PDB file of C-alpha atoms in Angstrom:
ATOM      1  CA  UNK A  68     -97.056  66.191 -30.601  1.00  0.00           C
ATOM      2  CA  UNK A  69     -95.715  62.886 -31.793  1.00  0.00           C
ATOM      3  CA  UNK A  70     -93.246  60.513 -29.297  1.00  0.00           C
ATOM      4  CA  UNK A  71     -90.448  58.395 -30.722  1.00  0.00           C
ATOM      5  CA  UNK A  72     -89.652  55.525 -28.852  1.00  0.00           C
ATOM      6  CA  UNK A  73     -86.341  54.775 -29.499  1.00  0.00           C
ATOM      7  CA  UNK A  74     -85.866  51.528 -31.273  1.00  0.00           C
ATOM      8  CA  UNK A  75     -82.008  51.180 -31.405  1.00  0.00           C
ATOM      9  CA  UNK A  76     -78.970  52.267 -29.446  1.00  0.00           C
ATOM     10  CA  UNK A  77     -75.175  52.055 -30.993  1.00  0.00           C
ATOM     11  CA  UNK A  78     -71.839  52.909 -29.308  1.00  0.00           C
ATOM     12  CA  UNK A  79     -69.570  54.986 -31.967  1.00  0.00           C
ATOM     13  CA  UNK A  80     -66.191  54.457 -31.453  1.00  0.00           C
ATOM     14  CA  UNK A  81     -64.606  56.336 -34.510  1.00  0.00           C
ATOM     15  CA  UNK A  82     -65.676  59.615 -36.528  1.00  0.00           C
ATOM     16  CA  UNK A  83     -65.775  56.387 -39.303  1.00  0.00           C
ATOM     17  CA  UNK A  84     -69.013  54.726 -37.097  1.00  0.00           C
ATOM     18  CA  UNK A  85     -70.038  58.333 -36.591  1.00  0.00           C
ATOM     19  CA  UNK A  86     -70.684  59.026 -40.400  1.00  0.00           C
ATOM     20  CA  UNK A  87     -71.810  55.629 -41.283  1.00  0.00           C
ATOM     21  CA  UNK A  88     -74.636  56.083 -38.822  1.00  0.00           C
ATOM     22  CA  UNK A  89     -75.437  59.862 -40.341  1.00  0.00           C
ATOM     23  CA  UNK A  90     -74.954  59.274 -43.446  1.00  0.00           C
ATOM     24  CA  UNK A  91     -77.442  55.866 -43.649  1.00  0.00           C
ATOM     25  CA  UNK A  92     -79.849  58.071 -42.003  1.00  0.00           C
ATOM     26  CA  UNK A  93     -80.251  55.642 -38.873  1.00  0.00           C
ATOM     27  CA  UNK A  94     -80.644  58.778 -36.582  1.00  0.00           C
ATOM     28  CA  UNK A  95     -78.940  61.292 -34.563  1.00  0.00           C
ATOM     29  CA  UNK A  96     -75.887  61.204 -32.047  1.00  0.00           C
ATOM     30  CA  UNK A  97     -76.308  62.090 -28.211  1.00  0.00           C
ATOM     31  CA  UNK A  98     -72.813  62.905 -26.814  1.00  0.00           C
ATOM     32  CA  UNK A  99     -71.446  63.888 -23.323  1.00  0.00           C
ATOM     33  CA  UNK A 100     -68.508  65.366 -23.538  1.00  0.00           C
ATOM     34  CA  UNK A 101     -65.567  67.179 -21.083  1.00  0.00           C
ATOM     35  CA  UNK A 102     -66.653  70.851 -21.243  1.00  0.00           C
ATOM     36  CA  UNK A 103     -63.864  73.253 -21.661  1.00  0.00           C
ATOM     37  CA  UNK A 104     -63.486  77.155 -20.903  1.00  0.00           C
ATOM     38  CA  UNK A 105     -62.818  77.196 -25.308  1.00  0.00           C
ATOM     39  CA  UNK A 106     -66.245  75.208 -25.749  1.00  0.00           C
ATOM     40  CA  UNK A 107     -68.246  77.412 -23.187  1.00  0.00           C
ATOM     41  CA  UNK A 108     -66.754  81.121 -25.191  1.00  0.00           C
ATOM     42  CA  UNK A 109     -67.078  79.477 -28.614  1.00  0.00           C
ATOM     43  CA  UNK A 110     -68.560  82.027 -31.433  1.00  0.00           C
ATOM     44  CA  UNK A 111     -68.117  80.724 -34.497  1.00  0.00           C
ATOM     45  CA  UNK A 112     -68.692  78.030 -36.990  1.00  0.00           C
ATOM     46  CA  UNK A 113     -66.562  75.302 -37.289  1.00  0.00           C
ATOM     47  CA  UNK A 114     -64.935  73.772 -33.757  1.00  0.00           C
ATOM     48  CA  UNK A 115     -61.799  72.930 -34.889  1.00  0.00           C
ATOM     49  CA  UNK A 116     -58.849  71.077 -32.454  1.00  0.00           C
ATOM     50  CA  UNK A 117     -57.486  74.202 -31.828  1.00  0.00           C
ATOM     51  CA  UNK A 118     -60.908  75.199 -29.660  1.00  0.00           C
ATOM     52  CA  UNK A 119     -60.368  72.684 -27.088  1.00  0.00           C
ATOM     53  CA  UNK A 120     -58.558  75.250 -24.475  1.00  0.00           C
ATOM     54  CA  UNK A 121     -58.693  76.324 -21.251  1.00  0.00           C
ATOM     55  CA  UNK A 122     -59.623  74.314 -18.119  1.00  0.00           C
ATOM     56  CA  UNK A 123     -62.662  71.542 -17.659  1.00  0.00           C
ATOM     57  CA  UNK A 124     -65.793  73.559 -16.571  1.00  0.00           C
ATOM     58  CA  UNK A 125     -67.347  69.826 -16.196  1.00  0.00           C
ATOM     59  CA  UNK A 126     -69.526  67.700 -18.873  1.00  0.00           C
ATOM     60  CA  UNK A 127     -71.715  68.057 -21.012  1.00  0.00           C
ATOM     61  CA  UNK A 128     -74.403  67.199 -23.063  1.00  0.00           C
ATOM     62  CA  UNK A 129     -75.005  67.576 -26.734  1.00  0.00           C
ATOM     63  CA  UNK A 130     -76.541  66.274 -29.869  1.00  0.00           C
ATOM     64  CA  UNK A 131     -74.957  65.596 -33.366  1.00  0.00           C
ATOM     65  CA  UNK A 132     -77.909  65.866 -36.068  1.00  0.00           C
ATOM     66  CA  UNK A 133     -75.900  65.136 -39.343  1.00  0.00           C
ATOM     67  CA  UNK A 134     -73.026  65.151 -41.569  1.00  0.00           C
ATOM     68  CA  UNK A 135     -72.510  68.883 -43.406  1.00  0.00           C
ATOM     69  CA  UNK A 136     -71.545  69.150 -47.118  1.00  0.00           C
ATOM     70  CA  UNK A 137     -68.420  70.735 -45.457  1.00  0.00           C
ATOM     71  CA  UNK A 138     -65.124  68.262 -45.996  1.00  0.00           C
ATOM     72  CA  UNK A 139     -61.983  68.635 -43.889  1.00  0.00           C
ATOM     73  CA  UNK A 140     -58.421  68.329 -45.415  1.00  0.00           C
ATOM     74  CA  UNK A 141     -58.889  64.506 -46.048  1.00  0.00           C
ATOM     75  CA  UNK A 142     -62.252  64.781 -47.616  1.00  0.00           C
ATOM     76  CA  UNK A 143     -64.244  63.628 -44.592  1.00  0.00           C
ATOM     77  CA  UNK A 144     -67.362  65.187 -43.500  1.00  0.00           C
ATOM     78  CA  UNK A 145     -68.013  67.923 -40.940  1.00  0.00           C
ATOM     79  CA  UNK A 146     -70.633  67.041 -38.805  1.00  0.00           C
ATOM     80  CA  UNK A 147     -73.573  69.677 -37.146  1.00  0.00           C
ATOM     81  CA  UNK A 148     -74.054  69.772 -33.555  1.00  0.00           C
ATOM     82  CA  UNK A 149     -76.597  71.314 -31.353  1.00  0.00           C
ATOM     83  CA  UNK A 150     -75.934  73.138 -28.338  1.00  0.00           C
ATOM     84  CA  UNK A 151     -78.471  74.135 -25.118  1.00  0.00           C
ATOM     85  CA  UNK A 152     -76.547  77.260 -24.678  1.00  0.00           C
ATOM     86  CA  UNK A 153     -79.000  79.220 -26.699  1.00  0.00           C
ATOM     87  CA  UNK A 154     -78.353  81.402 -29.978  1.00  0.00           C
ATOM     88  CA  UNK A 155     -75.226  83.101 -29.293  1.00  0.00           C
ATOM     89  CA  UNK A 156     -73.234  80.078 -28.116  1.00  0.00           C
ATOM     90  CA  UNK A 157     -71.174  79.401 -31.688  1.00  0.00           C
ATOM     91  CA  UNK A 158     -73.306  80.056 -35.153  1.00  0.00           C
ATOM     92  CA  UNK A 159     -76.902  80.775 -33.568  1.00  0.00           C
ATOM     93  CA  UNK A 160     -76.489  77.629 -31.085  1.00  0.00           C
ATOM     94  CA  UNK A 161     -75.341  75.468 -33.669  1.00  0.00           C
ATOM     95  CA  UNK A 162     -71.380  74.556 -34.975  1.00  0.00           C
ATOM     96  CA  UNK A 163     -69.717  72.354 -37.377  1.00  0.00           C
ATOM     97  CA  UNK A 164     -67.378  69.921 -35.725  1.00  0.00           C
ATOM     98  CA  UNK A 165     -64.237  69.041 -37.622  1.00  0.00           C
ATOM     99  CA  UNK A 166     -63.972  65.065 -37.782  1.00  0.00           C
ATOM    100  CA  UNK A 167     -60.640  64.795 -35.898  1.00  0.00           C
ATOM    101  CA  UNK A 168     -62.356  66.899 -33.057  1.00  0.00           C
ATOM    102  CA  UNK A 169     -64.976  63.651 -32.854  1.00  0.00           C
ATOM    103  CA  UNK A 170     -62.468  61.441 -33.283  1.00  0.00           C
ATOM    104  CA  UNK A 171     -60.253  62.986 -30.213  1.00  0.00           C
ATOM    105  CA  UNK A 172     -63.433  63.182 -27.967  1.00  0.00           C
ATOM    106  CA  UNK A 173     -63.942  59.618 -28.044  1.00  0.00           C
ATOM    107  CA  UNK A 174     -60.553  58.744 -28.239  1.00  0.00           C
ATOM    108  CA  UNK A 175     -60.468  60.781 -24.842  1.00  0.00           C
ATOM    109  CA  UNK A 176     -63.393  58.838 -23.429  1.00  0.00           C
ATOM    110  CA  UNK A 177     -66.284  60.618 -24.087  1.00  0.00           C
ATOM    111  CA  UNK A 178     -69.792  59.185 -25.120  1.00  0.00           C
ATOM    112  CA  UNK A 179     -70.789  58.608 -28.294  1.00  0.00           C
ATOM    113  CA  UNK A 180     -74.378  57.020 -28.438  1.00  0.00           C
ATOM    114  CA  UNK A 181     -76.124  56.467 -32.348  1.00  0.00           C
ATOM    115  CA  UNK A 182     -80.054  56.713 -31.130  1.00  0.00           C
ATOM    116  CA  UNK A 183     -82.534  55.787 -33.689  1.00  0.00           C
ATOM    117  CA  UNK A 184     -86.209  54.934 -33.552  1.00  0.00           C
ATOM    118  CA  UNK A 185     -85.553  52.072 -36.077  1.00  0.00           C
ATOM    119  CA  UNK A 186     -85.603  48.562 -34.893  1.00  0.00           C
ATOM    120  CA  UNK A 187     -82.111  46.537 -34.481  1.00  0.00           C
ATOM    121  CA  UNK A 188     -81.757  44.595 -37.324  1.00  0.00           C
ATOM    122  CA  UNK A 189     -81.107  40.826 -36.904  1.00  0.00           C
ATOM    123  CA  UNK A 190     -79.886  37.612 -38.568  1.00  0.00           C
ATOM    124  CA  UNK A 191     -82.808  36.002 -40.239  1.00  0.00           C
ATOM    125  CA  UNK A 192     -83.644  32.646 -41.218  1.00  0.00           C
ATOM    126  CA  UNK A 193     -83.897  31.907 -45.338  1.00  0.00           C
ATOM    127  CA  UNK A 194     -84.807  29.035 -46.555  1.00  0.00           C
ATOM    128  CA  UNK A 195     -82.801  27.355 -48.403  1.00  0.00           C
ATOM    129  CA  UNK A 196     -83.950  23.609 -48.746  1.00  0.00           C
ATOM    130  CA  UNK A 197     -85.707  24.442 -52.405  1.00  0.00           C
ATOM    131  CA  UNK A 198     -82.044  25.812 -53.629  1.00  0.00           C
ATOM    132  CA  UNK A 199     -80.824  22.110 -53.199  1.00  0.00           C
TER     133      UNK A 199
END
């Protein structure tokens, strides 16, 4: 079994820094968001803003793996998330989360955390003294 250590850490604080991290391929998203009674009975799909019902049942913990092929009404990506509620929690434990559902979870506070075993990249010194 192979580790990871993880290399890089990055805050998202739109569905915009959300796809730009997917879609480069940097890594996966670990989010903790407020659980609601609609999350916890979801069967289905795609979570869509109408899903978020019902009363808090606390937080919890989740992982976004990638953008889908799937584009909302403004041609932005779905994204895929993986639940630990097992396979009949949404579309065998996984769902496709509509991009203004991400953007109202973190709008609402939740966490959003890019998590990548790459390295951070860094300003680097080129020199330039032969260019003059």
């Amino acid at each position: 079994r192979q580790h990871l250590l993880i290399g890089n850490v990055s805050v998202m604080r739109s569905y915009s820094d959300c796809q730009l991290w997917l879609g480069n391929g940097l890594g996966g998203l670990d989010i903790g968001i407020d659980w609601l009674q609609g999350l916890a009975n979801f069967v289905g799909q795609r979570i869509e803003l109408s899903t978020l019902t019902g009363g808090t049942l606390g937080g919890h913990s989740l992982a976004i793996i990638c953008l889908s092929d799937q584009l909302d009404h403004s041609g932005r990506n779905y994204v895929w998330l993986r639940n630990s509620h097992g396979e009949r929690w949404g579309w065998g434990g996984w769902a496709l989360v509509a991009p203004d559902v991400v953007d109202h979870w973190i709008q609402s506070g939740a966490a959003f955390i890019g998590v990548s075993d790459m390295e951070q990249y860094a300003p680097r010194a080129i020199p330039v003294a032969w260019m003059a």
